[in-house]
């Protein structure tokens, strides 16, 4: 199995979630073994997609280098990672990825518009060999476990009557990602939005790009895209955060009330011990390559 990039460059203009200002974004093909990088064209700084460059995880996953940051990267990276793209340059003229409709479906359409090209170099993956767990005293937990498949299991528990306890099990394929994960929107509570705006954040947030809830109900007139849209979006976020592993994951991701912060700690902890994982070449590892051949089989790119 070969590394992947885009067939051509594609460009969009959208609004940043937190600053609410227009952002021009262009996705550009890169040659084999280049990895994924983000280029801030307004200041001339390139930030590699590596866990070492994560500078904030409170409201979103934020990368930074030399005092330059790029925020809210997880929705775009979720789509890029799900489509198995290994080499890509993301060019921005501001410090946020455009939020689009608060999901990853627009990024899927952008990737499909560009098309996917296979390169000559073989694709590599990171295979989990030992369970790695990060948990907090209040019961929040994220883990990576050995598996011959690519699986995401997530559980959330909210006291809000419109959410409650939700669980979702996702067996990875591009087609399943497009249909069951990519369309799930980010969500927030009205009182939190009001506070965030008071400190200069969430200025671009609206019911056009997020599910908004008051104390008892969903405020969006169109309602939900899925009955359990909230937990599906959490999986969308987790896939984006796992892109910081730098290689396609083979294993099982499990979470109970996971977050960007816990996901970042998990990627760091995984790499602390080389016995936790193995980097495999998918040209040589036939059984693992079959996983991806099956996962990519129905893609319409």
PDB file of C-alpha atoms in Angstrom:
ATOM      1  CA  UNK A   1       0.000   0.000   0.000  1.00  0.00           C
ATOM      2  CA  UNK A   2       1.304   3.413  -1.003  1.00  0.00           C
ATOM      3  CA  UNK A   3       1.397   6.844   0.635  1.00  0.00           C
ATOM      4  CA  UNK A   4      -1.322   9.302  -0.332  1.00  0.00           C
ATOM      5  CA  UNK A   5      -1.629  12.968  -1.177  1.00  0.00           C
ATOM      6  CA  UNK A   6      -4.092  15.082  -3.173  1.00  0.00           C
ATOM      7  CA  UNK A   7      -4.246  15.116  -6.967  1.00  0.00           C
ATOM      8  CA  UNK A   8      -4.511  18.915  -7.066  1.00  0.00           C
ATOM      9  CA  UNK A   9      -4.775  21.973  -4.823  1.00  0.00           C
ATOM     10  CA  UNK A  10      -8.189  23.121  -3.602  1.00  0.00           C
ATOM     11  CA  UNK A  11      -9.151  26.350  -1.819  1.00  0.00           C
ATOM     12  CA  UNK A  12     -12.021  27.693   0.278  1.00  0.00           C
ATOM     13  CA  UNK A  13     -12.811  30.783   2.344  1.00  0.00           C
ATOM     14  CA  UNK A  14     -14.664  30.434   5.643  1.00  0.00           C
ATOM     15  CA  UNK A  15     -15.064  31.923   9.103  1.00  0.00           C
ATOM     16  CA  UNK A  16     -12.911  31.082  12.094  1.00  0.00           C
ATOM     17  CA  UNK A  17     -14.923  29.812  15.067  1.00  0.00           C
ATOM     18  CA  UNK A  18     -13.302  31.921  17.763  1.00  0.00           C
ATOM     19  CA  UNK A  19     -12.273  35.184  16.098  1.00  0.00           C
ATOM     20  CA  UNK A  20     -15.129  35.231  13.619  1.00  0.00           C
ATOM     21  CA  UNK A  21     -12.943  36.599  10.808  1.00  0.00           C
ATOM     22  CA  UNK A  22     -12.645  35.288   7.224  1.00  0.00           C
ATOM     23  CA  UNK A  23      -9.900  32.714   6.620  1.00  0.00           C
ATOM     24  CA  UNK A  24      -8.628  31.562   3.238  1.00  0.00           C
ATOM     25  CA  UNK A  25      -7.452  27.953   3.284  1.00  0.00           C
ATOM     26  CA  UNK A  26      -5.733  26.020   0.499  1.00  0.00           C
ATOM     27  CA  UNK A  27      -4.895  22.305   0.593  1.00  0.00           C
ATOM     28  CA  UNK A  28      -1.835  21.458  -1.517  1.00  0.00           C
ATOM     29  CA  UNK A  29      -0.290  18.116  -2.538  1.00  0.00           C
ATOM     30  CA  UNK A  30       3.147  17.274  -1.153  1.00  0.00           C
ATOM     31  CA  UNK A  31       5.641  14.615  -2.294  1.00  0.00           C
ATOM     32  CA  UNK A  32       6.210  11.353  -0.457  1.00  0.00           C
ATOM     33  CA  UNK A  33       7.642  11.370   3.088  1.00  0.00           C
ATOM     34  CA  UNK A  34       6.809  15.076   3.544  1.00  0.00           C
ATOM     35  CA  UNK A  35       4.161  14.523   6.213  1.00  0.00           C
ATOM     36  CA  UNK A  36       1.440  17.052   6.974  1.00  0.00           C
ATOM     37  CA  UNK A  37       2.384  20.679   7.605  1.00  0.00           C
ATOM     38  CA  UNK A  38       0.448  23.906   8.185  1.00  0.00           C
ATOM     39  CA  UNK A  39       1.783  27.077   6.579  1.00  0.00           C
ATOM     40  CA  UNK A  40       0.707  30.502   7.829  1.00  0.00           C
ATOM     41  CA  UNK A  41       1.087  32.519   4.624  1.00  0.00           C
ATOM     42  CA  UNK A  42       0.437  35.827   6.413  1.00  0.00           C
ATOM     43  CA  UNK A  43       3.532  35.441   8.600  1.00  0.00           C
ATOM     44  CA  UNK A  44       5.631  32.917   6.642  1.00  0.00           C
ATOM     45  CA  UNK A  45       5.791  30.209   9.335  1.00  0.00           C
ATOM     46  CA  UNK A  46       5.436  26.451   8.793  1.00  0.00           C
ATOM     47  CA  UNK A  47       4.211  24.253  11.658  1.00  0.00           C
ATOM     48  CA  UNK A  48       4.594  20.465  11.307  1.00  0.00           C
ATOM     49  CA  UNK A  49       1.727  18.260  12.438  1.00  0.00           C
ATOM     50  CA  UNK A  50       3.530  16.758  15.440  1.00  0.00           C
ATOM     51  CA  UNK A  51       2.527  16.383  19.077  1.00  0.00           C
ATOM     52  CA  UNK A  52       5.537  18.477  20.108  1.00  0.00           C
ATOM     53  CA  UNK A  53       3.899  21.554  18.581  1.00  0.00           C
ATOM     54  CA  UNK A  54       0.631  21.311  20.541  1.00  0.00           C
ATOM     55  CA  UNK A  55       0.456  24.475  22.674  1.00  0.00           C
ATOM     56  CA  UNK A  56      -3.152  24.482  23.905  1.00  0.00           C
ATOM     57  CA  UNK A  57      -6.013  21.987  24.273  1.00  0.00           C
ATOM     58  CA  UNK A  58      -8.584  23.859  26.390  1.00  0.00           C
ATOM     59  CA  UNK A  59     -11.214  24.765  23.785  1.00  0.00           C
ATOM     60  CA  UNK A  60      -9.650  23.093  20.730  1.00  0.00           C
ATOM     61  CA  UNK A  61      -6.372  21.541  19.639  1.00  0.00           C
ATOM     62  CA  UNK A  62      -3.936  24.373  18.914  1.00  0.00           C
ATOM     63  CA  UNK A  63      -0.503  24.102  17.289  1.00  0.00           C
ATOM     64  CA  UNK A  64       2.197  26.729  17.695  1.00  0.00           C
ATOM     65  CA  UNK A  65       5.758  27.559  16.670  1.00  0.00           C
ATOM     66  CA  UNK A  66       7.863  30.697  17.152  1.00  0.00           C
ATOM     67  CA  UNK A  67       4.910  32.505  18.705  1.00  0.00           C
ATOM     68  CA  UNK A  68       2.636  31.708  15.732  1.00  0.00           C
ATOM     69  CA  UNK A  69      -0.424  29.514  16.335  1.00  0.00           C
ATOM     70  CA  UNK A  70      -3.096  27.675  14.355  1.00  0.00           C
ATOM     71  CA  UNK A  71      -6.314  26.876  16.207  1.00  0.00           C
ATOM     72  CA  UNK A  72      -9.255  24.490  15.838  1.00  0.00           C
ATOM     73  CA  UNK A  73      -7.384  22.016  13.659  1.00  0.00           C
ATOM     74  CA  UNK A  74      -9.220  18.862  14.746  1.00  0.00           C
ATOM     75  CA  UNK A  75     -12.198  18.846  12.332  1.00  0.00           C
ATOM     76  CA  UNK A  76     -10.063  19.233   9.206  1.00  0.00           C
ATOM     77  CA  UNK A  77      -7.468  16.755  10.486  1.00  0.00           C
ATOM     78  CA  UNK A  78     -10.229  14.276  11.263  1.00  0.00           C
ATOM     79  CA  UNK A  79     -11.185  14.188   7.575  1.00  0.00           C
ATOM     80  CA  UNK A  80      -7.568  14.196   6.374  1.00  0.00           C
ATOM     81  CA  UNK A  81      -6.699  11.321   8.739  1.00  0.00           C
ATOM     82  CA  UNK A  82      -9.855   9.366   7.878  1.00  0.00           C
ATOM     83  CA  UNK A  83      -9.042   9.555   4.160  1.00  0.00           C
ATOM     84  CA  UNK A  84      -5.561   8.195   4.829  1.00  0.00           C
ATOM     85  CA  UNK A  85      -3.700  11.228   3.488  1.00  0.00           C
ATOM     86  CA  UNK A  86      -0.022  11.123   4.463  1.00  0.00           C
ATOM     87  CA  UNK A  87       1.420  14.206   2.751  1.00  0.00           C
ATOM     88  CA  UNK A  88      -0.301  17.594   2.648  1.00  0.00           C
ATOM     89  CA  UNK A  89       0.338  21.306   3.035  1.00  0.00           C
ATOM     90  CA  UNK A  90      -2.464  23.315   4.645  1.00  0.00           C
ATOM     91  CA  UNK A  91      -2.038  27.001   3.765  1.00  0.00           C
ATOM     92  CA  UNK A  92      -3.851  29.616   5.895  1.00  0.00           C
ATOM     93  CA  UNK A  93      -3.844  33.412   5.938  1.00  0.00           C
ATOM     94  CA  UNK A  94      -5.031  33.604   9.574  1.00  0.00           C
ATOM     95  CA  UNK A  95      -4.732  31.671  12.813  1.00  0.00           C
ATOM     96  CA  UNK A  96      -7.792  29.392  12.582  1.00  0.00           C
ATOM     97  CA  UNK A  97      -9.046  26.636  10.314  1.00  0.00           C
ATOM     98  CA  UNK A  98     -12.435  27.673   8.820  1.00  0.00           C
ATOM     99  CA  UNK A  99     -15.199  26.083  10.914  1.00  0.00           C
ATOM    100  CA  UNK A 100     -17.627  25.538   7.976  1.00  0.00           C
ATOM    101  CA  UNK A 101     -20.805  23.961   9.420  1.00  0.00           C
ATOM    102  CA  UNK A 102     -19.128  22.684  12.605  1.00  0.00           C
ATOM    103  CA  UNK A 103     -18.635  19.175  11.237  1.00  0.00           C
ATOM    104  CA  UNK A 104     -16.067  17.561   8.915  1.00  0.00           C
ATOM    105  CA  UNK A 105     -18.387  16.913   5.962  1.00  0.00           C
ATOM    106  CA  UNK A 106     -17.261  20.047   4.109  1.00  0.00           C
ATOM    107  CA  UNK A 107     -13.629  18.945   4.377  1.00  0.00           C
ATOM    108  CA  UNK A 108     -14.606  15.519   2.988  1.00  0.00           C
ATOM    109  CA  UNK A 109     -16.151  17.252  -0.025  1.00  0.00           C
ATOM    110  CA  UNK A 110     -13.016  19.358  -0.443  1.00  0.00           C
ATOM    111  CA  UNK A 111     -10.781  16.277  -0.384  1.00  0.00           C
ATOM    112  CA  UNK A 112     -13.019  14.519  -2.897  1.00  0.00           C
ATOM    113  CA  UNK A 113     -12.987  17.587  -5.143  1.00  0.00           C
ATOM    114  CA  UNK A 114      -9.172  17.461  -5.150  1.00  0.00           C
ATOM    115  CA  UNK A 115      -9.013  13.691  -5.571  1.00  0.00           C
ATOM    116  CA  UNK A 116      -6.494  11.366  -3.951  1.00  0.00           C
ATOM    117  CA  UNK A 117      -3.197  10.409  -5.574  1.00  0.00           C
ATOM    118  CA  UNK A 118      -1.031   7.447  -4.632  1.00  0.00           C
ATOM    119  CA  UNK A 119       2.709   8.049  -4.441  1.00  0.00           C
ATOM    120  CA  UNK A 120       5.606   5.645  -4.959  1.00  0.00           C
ATOM    121  CA  UNK A 121       6.711   5.331  -1.319  1.00  0.00           C
ATOM    122  CA  UNK A 122       5.063   2.738   0.891  1.00  0.00           C
ATOM    123  CA  UNK A 123       2.556   3.798   3.542  1.00  0.00           C
ATOM    124  CA  UNK A 124       3.409   3.327   7.213  1.00  0.00           C
ATOM    125  CA  UNK A 125       1.109   2.760  10.168  1.00  0.00           C
ATOM    126  CA  UNK A 126       1.451   2.730  13.943  1.00  0.00           C
ATOM    127  CA  UNK A 127       0.257  -0.536  15.465  1.00  0.00           C
ATOM    128  CA  UNK A 128      -0.618  -0.541  19.161  1.00  0.00           C
ATOM    129  CA  UNK A 129       1.153  -3.367  21.021  1.00  0.00           C
ATOM    130  CA  UNK A 130       0.335  -2.578  24.674  1.00  0.00           C
ATOM    131  CA  UNK A 131      -2.612  -0.823  26.278  1.00  0.00           C
ATOM    132  CA  UNK A 132      -1.909   2.813  27.179  1.00  0.00           C
ATOM    133  CA  UNK A 133      -4.343   4.638  29.480  1.00  0.00           C
ATOM    134  CA  UNK A 134      -4.780   8.214  30.671  1.00  0.00           C
ATOM    135  CA  UNK A 135      -7.441   8.814  33.314  1.00  0.00           C
ATOM    136  CA  UNK A 136      -8.479  11.442  35.816  1.00  0.00           C
ATOM    137  CA  UNK A 137      -9.731  11.234  39.381  1.00  0.00           C
ATOM    138  CA  UNK A 138     -13.266  12.161  38.297  1.00  0.00           C
ATOM    139  CA  UNK A 139     -13.607   9.152  35.981  1.00  0.00           C
ATOM    140  CA  UNK A 140     -12.598  10.588  32.600  1.00  0.00           C
ATOM    141  CA  UNK A 141     -10.530   8.125  30.622  1.00  0.00           C
ATOM    142  CA  UNK A 142      -8.926   7.613  27.211  1.00  0.00           C
ATOM    143  CA  UNK A 143      -6.932   4.614  26.042  1.00  0.00           C
ATOM    144  CA  UNK A 144      -5.310   2.908  23.074  1.00  0.00           C
ATOM    145  CA  UNK A 145      -5.437  -0.892  22.938  1.00  0.00           C
ATOM    146  CA  UNK A 146      -4.027  -3.556  20.610  1.00  0.00           C
ATOM    147  CA  UNK A 147      -6.427  -4.657  17.884  1.00  0.00           C
ATOM    148  CA  UNK A 148      -6.203  -6.065  14.382  1.00  0.00           C
ATOM    149  CA  UNK A 149      -8.829  -3.497  13.358  1.00  0.00           C
ATOM    150  CA  UNK A 150      -9.308   0.261  13.596  1.00  0.00           C
ATOM    151  CA  UNK A 151     -11.982   0.966  16.171  1.00  0.00           C
ATOM    152  CA  UNK A 152     -13.229   4.008  18.094  1.00  0.00           C
ATOM    153  CA  UNK A 153     -15.484   3.550  21.138  1.00  0.00           C
ATOM    154  CA  UNK A 154     -16.752   6.632  22.964  1.00  0.00           C
ATOM    155  CA  UNK A 155     -19.111   7.246  25.871  1.00  0.00           C
ATOM    156  CA  UNK A 156     -20.330  10.610  27.133  1.00  0.00           C
ATOM    157  CA  UNK A 157     -22.422  11.479  30.159  1.00  0.00           C
ATOM    158  CA  UNK A 158     -24.159  14.849  30.463  1.00  0.00           C
ATOM    159  CA  UNK A 159     -26.840  15.827  32.946  1.00  0.00           C
ATOM    160  CA  UNK A 160     -28.517  17.854  30.189  1.00  0.00           C
ATOM    161  CA  UNK A 161     -31.889  16.270  29.221  1.00  0.00           C
ATOM    162  CA  UNK A 162     -31.156  16.539  25.482  1.00  0.00           C
ATOM    163  CA  UNK A 163     -27.896  14.593  25.786  1.00  0.00           C
ATOM    164  CA  UNK A 164     -27.744  12.231  28.761  1.00  0.00           C
ATOM    165  CA  UNK A 165     -25.563   9.137  28.324  1.00  0.00           C
ATOM    166  CA  UNK A 166     -24.570   8.293  24.752  1.00  0.00           C
ATOM    167  CA  UNK A 167     -22.293   5.568  23.385  1.00  0.00           C
ATOM    168  CA  UNK A 168     -21.072   4.947  19.858  1.00  0.00           C
ATOM    169  CA  UNK A 169     -18.920   2.224  18.313  1.00  0.00           C
ATOM    170  CA  UNK A 170     -17.168   3.077  15.047  1.00  0.00           C
ATOM    171  CA  UNK A 171     -15.480   0.467  12.855  1.00  0.00           C
ATOM    172  CA  UNK A 172     -13.323   2.498  10.535  1.00  0.00           C
ATOM    173  CA  UNK A 173     -13.788   2.803   6.805  1.00  0.00           C
ATOM    174  CA  UNK A 174     -13.915   5.937   4.676  1.00  0.00           C
ATOM    175  CA  UNK A 175     -17.494   5.227   3.659  1.00  0.00           C
ATOM    176  CA  UNK A 176     -18.627   4.716   7.275  1.00  0.00           C
ATOM    177  CA  UNK A 177     -16.761   7.856   8.324  1.00  0.00           C
ATOM    178  CA  UNK A 178     -18.508   9.949   5.675  1.00  0.00           C
ATOM    179  CA  UNK A 179     -21.971   8.643   6.547  1.00  0.00           C
ATOM    180  CA  UNK A 180     -21.834   8.224  10.316  1.00  0.00           C
ATOM    181  CA  UNK A 181     -19.129  10.523  11.726  1.00  0.00           C
ATOM    182  CA  UNK A 182     -18.201  13.396   9.408  1.00  0.00           C
ATOM    183  CA  UNK A 183     -21.638  15.066   9.494  1.00  0.00           C
ATOM    184  CA  UNK A 184     -21.808  15.322  13.306  1.00  0.00           C
ATOM    185  CA  UNK A 185     -21.498  18.947  14.437  1.00  0.00           C
ATOM    186  CA  UNK A 186     -19.712  20.492  17.371  1.00  0.00           C
ATOM    187  CA  UNK A 187     -21.942  21.625  20.220  1.00  0.00           C
ATOM    188  CA  UNK A 188     -22.006  24.128  23.045  1.00  0.00           C
ATOM    189  CA  UNK A 189     -24.190  25.513  25.785  1.00  0.00           C
ATOM    190  CA  UNK A 190     -25.685  28.978  25.563  1.00  0.00           C
ATOM    191  CA  UNK A 191     -24.281  30.118  28.913  1.00  0.00           C
ATOM    192  CA  UNK A 192     -20.795  28.965  27.854  1.00  0.00           C
ATOM    193  CA  UNK A 193     -21.071  30.780  24.519  1.00  0.00           C
ATOM    194  CA  UNK A 194     -22.018  33.980  26.303  1.00  0.00           C
ATOM    195  CA  UNK A 195     -19.016  33.665  28.621  1.00  0.00           C
ATOM    196  CA  UNK A 196     -16.612  32.825  25.782  1.00  0.00           C
ATOM    197  CA  UNK A 197     -17.733  35.862  23.814  1.00  0.00           C
ATOM    198  CA  UNK A 198     -17.151  38.031  26.854  1.00  0.00           C
ATOM    199  CA  UNK A 199     -13.457  37.009  26.744  1.00  0.00           C
ATOM    200  CA  UNK A 200     -13.146  37.339  22.962  1.00  0.00           C
ATOM    201  CA  UNK A 201     -13.745  33.713  21.946  1.00  0.00           C
ATOM    202  CA  UNK A 202     -16.499  31.925  19.968  1.00  0.00           C
ATOM    203  CA  UNK A 203     -17.105  35.155  18.030  1.00  0.00           C
ATOM    204  CA  UNK A 204     -17.721  33.145  14.858  1.00  0.00           C
ATOM    205  CA  UNK A 205     -19.972  30.591  16.528  1.00  0.00           C
ATOM    206  CA  UNK A 206     -23.654  30.409  15.608  1.00  0.00           C
ATOM    207  CA  UNK A 207     -26.429  27.895  14.999  1.00  0.00           C
ATOM    208  CA  UNK A 208     -25.075  27.747  11.426  1.00  0.00           C
ATOM    209  CA  UNK A 209     -21.929  25.989  12.637  1.00  0.00           C
ATOM    210  CA  UNK A 210     -22.788  24.391  15.990  1.00  0.00           C
ATOM    211  CA  UNK A 211     -25.534  22.726  17.985  1.00  0.00           C
ATOM    212  CA  UNK A 212     -26.502  25.221  20.686  1.00  0.00           C
ATOM    213  CA  UNK A 213     -28.338  24.179  23.871  1.00  0.00           C
ATOM    214  CA  UNK A 214     -29.962  26.189  26.636  1.00  0.00           C
ATOM    215  CA  UNK A 215     -30.669  24.639  30.040  1.00  0.00           C
ATOM    216  CA  UNK A 216     -33.325  22.250  28.768  1.00  0.00           C
ATOM    217  CA  UNK A 217     -33.339  21.929  24.980  1.00  0.00           C
ATOM    218  CA  UNK A 218     -31.635  22.219  21.602  1.00  0.00           C
ATOM    219  CA  UNK A 219     -32.101  25.694  20.103  1.00  0.00           C
ATOM    220  CA  UNK A 220     -31.336  24.859  16.467  1.00  0.00           C
ATOM    221  CA  UNK A 221     -34.648  24.925  14.587  1.00  0.00           C
ATOM    222  CA  UNK A 222     -33.612  22.052  12.299  1.00  0.00           C
ATOM    223  CA  UNK A 223     -32.814  19.770  15.260  1.00  0.00           C
ATOM    224  CA  UNK A 224     -30.197  17.021  15.171  1.00  0.00           C
ATOM    225  CA  UNK A 225     -28.687  15.145  12.237  1.00  0.00           C
ATOM    226  CA  UNK A 226     -28.485  11.990  14.361  1.00  0.00           C
ATOM    227  CA  UNK A 227     -30.192  11.136  17.634  1.00  0.00           C
ATOM    228  CA  UNK A 228     -26.712  10.654  19.137  1.00  0.00           C
ATOM    229  CA  UNK A 229     -24.947  13.422  17.212  1.00  0.00           C
ATOM    230  CA  UNK A 230     -23.092  14.589  20.326  1.00  0.00           C
ATOM    231  CA  UNK A 231     -21.086  11.405  20.891  1.00  0.00           C
ATOM    232  CA  UNK A 232     -20.489  10.994  17.163  1.00  0.00           C
ATOM    233  CA  UNK A 233     -18.881  14.432  17.109  1.00  0.00           C
ATOM    234  CA  UNK A 234     -16.648  13.387  20.005  1.00  0.00           C
ATOM    235  CA  UNK A 235     -15.386  10.524  17.836  1.00  0.00           C
ATOM    236  CA  UNK A 236     -14.835  12.991  14.985  1.00  0.00           C
ATOM    237  CA  UNK A 237     -12.692  15.085  17.330  1.00  0.00           C
ATOM    238  CA  UNK A 238     -10.779  12.049  18.601  1.00  0.00           C
ATOM    239  CA  UNK A 239      -9.893  10.953  15.054  1.00  0.00           C
ATOM    240  CA  UNK A 240      -8.549  14.452  14.401  1.00  0.00           C
ATOM    241  CA  UNK A 241      -6.508  14.395  17.590  1.00  0.00           C
ATOM    242  CA  UNK A 242      -5.072  10.957  16.721  1.00  0.00           C
ATOM    243  CA  UNK A 243      -3.656  12.515  13.545  1.00  0.00           C
ATOM    244  CA  UNK A 244      -0.965  13.852  15.887  1.00  0.00           C
ATOM    245  CA  UNK A 245       0.374  10.282  16.022  1.00  0.00           C
ATOM    246  CA  UNK A 246       1.766  11.084  12.510  1.00  0.00           C
ATOM    247  CA  UNK A 247       0.967   7.573  11.245  1.00  0.00           C
ATOM    248  CA  UNK A 248      -2.308   5.839  10.492  1.00  0.00           C
ATOM    249  CA  UNK A 249      -3.522   4.037  13.607  1.00  0.00           C
ATOM    250  CA  UNK A 250      -4.075   0.291  13.850  1.00  0.00           C
ATOM    251  CA  UNK A 251      -5.689  -0.366  17.199  1.00  0.00           C
ATOM    252  CA  UNK A 252      -8.643   0.514  19.381  1.00  0.00           C
ATOM    253  CA  UNK A 253      -9.300   3.955  20.842  1.00  0.00           C
ATOM    254  CA  UNK A 254     -11.650   3.966  23.855  1.00  0.00           C
ATOM    255  CA  UNK A 255     -12.916   6.995  25.760  1.00  0.00           C
ATOM    256  CA  UNK A 256     -15.210   7.879  28.621  1.00  0.00           C
ATOM    257  CA  UNK A 257     -15.757  11.643  28.635  1.00  0.00           C
ATOM    258  CA  UNK A 258     -12.563  12.151  26.655  1.00  0.00           C
ATOM    259  CA  UNK A 259     -11.241  15.565  25.625  1.00  0.00           C
ATOM    260  CA  UNK A 260      -8.628  17.253  23.457  1.00  0.00           C
ATOM    261  CA  UNK A 261      -6.408  17.563  26.525  1.00  0.00           C
ATOM    262  CA  UNK A 262      -6.628  13.870  27.433  1.00  0.00           C
ATOM    263  CA  UNK A 263      -6.079  12.874  23.798  1.00  0.00           C
ATOM    264  CA  UNK A 264      -2.889  14.947  23.723  1.00  0.00           C
ATOM    265  CA  UNK A 265      -1.665  13.318  26.935  1.00  0.00           C
ATOM    266  CA  UNK A 266      -2.465   9.918  25.417  1.00  0.00           C
ATOM    267  CA  UNK A 267      -0.400  10.498  22.270  1.00  0.00           C
ATOM    268  CA  UNK A 268       2.519  11.672  24.419  1.00  0.00           C
ATOM    269  CA  UNK A 269       2.255   8.707  26.779  1.00  0.00           C
ATOM    270  CA  UNK A 270       2.108   6.214  23.911  1.00  0.00           C
ATOM    271  CA  UNK A 271       5.455   7.422  22.570  1.00  0.00           C
ATOM    272  CA  UNK A 272       7.145   7.386  25.980  1.00  0.00           C
ATOM    273  CA  UNK A 273       7.767   3.627  25.721  1.00  0.00           C
ATOM    274  CA  UNK A 274       8.766   1.968  22.444  1.00  0.00           C
ATOM    275  CA  UNK A 275       7.232  -1.282  23.670  1.00  0.00           C
ATOM    276  CA  UNK A 276       3.791   0.354  23.384  1.00  0.00           C
ATOM    277  CA  UNK A 277       3.784   0.476  19.591  1.00  0.00           C
ATOM    278  CA  UNK A 278       5.373  -0.618  16.340  1.00  0.00           C
ATOM    279  CA  UNK A 279       5.793   1.383  13.123  1.00  0.00           C
ATOM    280  CA  UNK A 280       4.997  -0.998  10.278  1.00  0.00           C
ATOM    281  CA  UNK A 281       5.451  -0.762   6.531  1.00  0.00           C
ATOM    282  CA  UNK A 282       2.165  -1.573   4.779  1.00  0.00           C
ATOM    283  CA  UNK A 283       3.963  -2.819   1.674  1.00  0.00           C
ATOM    284  CA  UNK A 284       5.553  -5.544   3.801  1.00  0.00           C
ATOM    285  CA  UNK A 285       2.794  -6.204   6.350  1.00  0.00           C
ATOM    286  CA  UNK A 286       0.193  -7.923   4.194  1.00  0.00           C
ATOM    287  CA  UNK A 287      -2.417  -8.602   6.874  1.00  0.00           C
ATOM    288  CA  UNK A 288      -2.469  -4.974   8.056  1.00  0.00           C
ATOM    289  CA  UNK A 289      -2.567  -3.695   4.475  1.00  0.00           C
ATOM    290  CA  UNK A 290      -5.742  -5.684   3.918  1.00  0.00           C
ATOM    291  CA  UNK A 291      -7.434  -3.618   6.672  1.00  0.00           C
ATOM    292  CA  UNK A 292      -6.854  -0.447   4.688  1.00  0.00           C
ATOM    293  CA  UNK A 293      -7.665  -1.965   1.329  1.00  0.00           C
ATOM    294  CA  UNK A 294     -11.065  -2.939   2.749  1.00  0.00           C
ATOM    295  CA  UNK A 295     -11.511   0.436   4.457  1.00  0.00           C
ATOM    296  CA  UNK A 296     -10.729   2.319   1.242  1.00  0.00           C
ATOM    297  CA  UNK A 297     -12.636  -0.053  -1.039  1.00  0.00           C
ATOM    298  CA  UNK A 298     -15.879   1.932  -1.319  1.00  0.00           C
ATOM    299  CA  UNK A 299     -14.433   5.413  -1.436  1.00  0.00           C
ATOM    300  CA  UNK A 300     -15.694   7.486  -4.323  1.00  0.00           C
ATOM    301  CA  UNK A 301     -12.566   9.548  -4.878  1.00  0.00           C
TER     302      UNK A 301
END
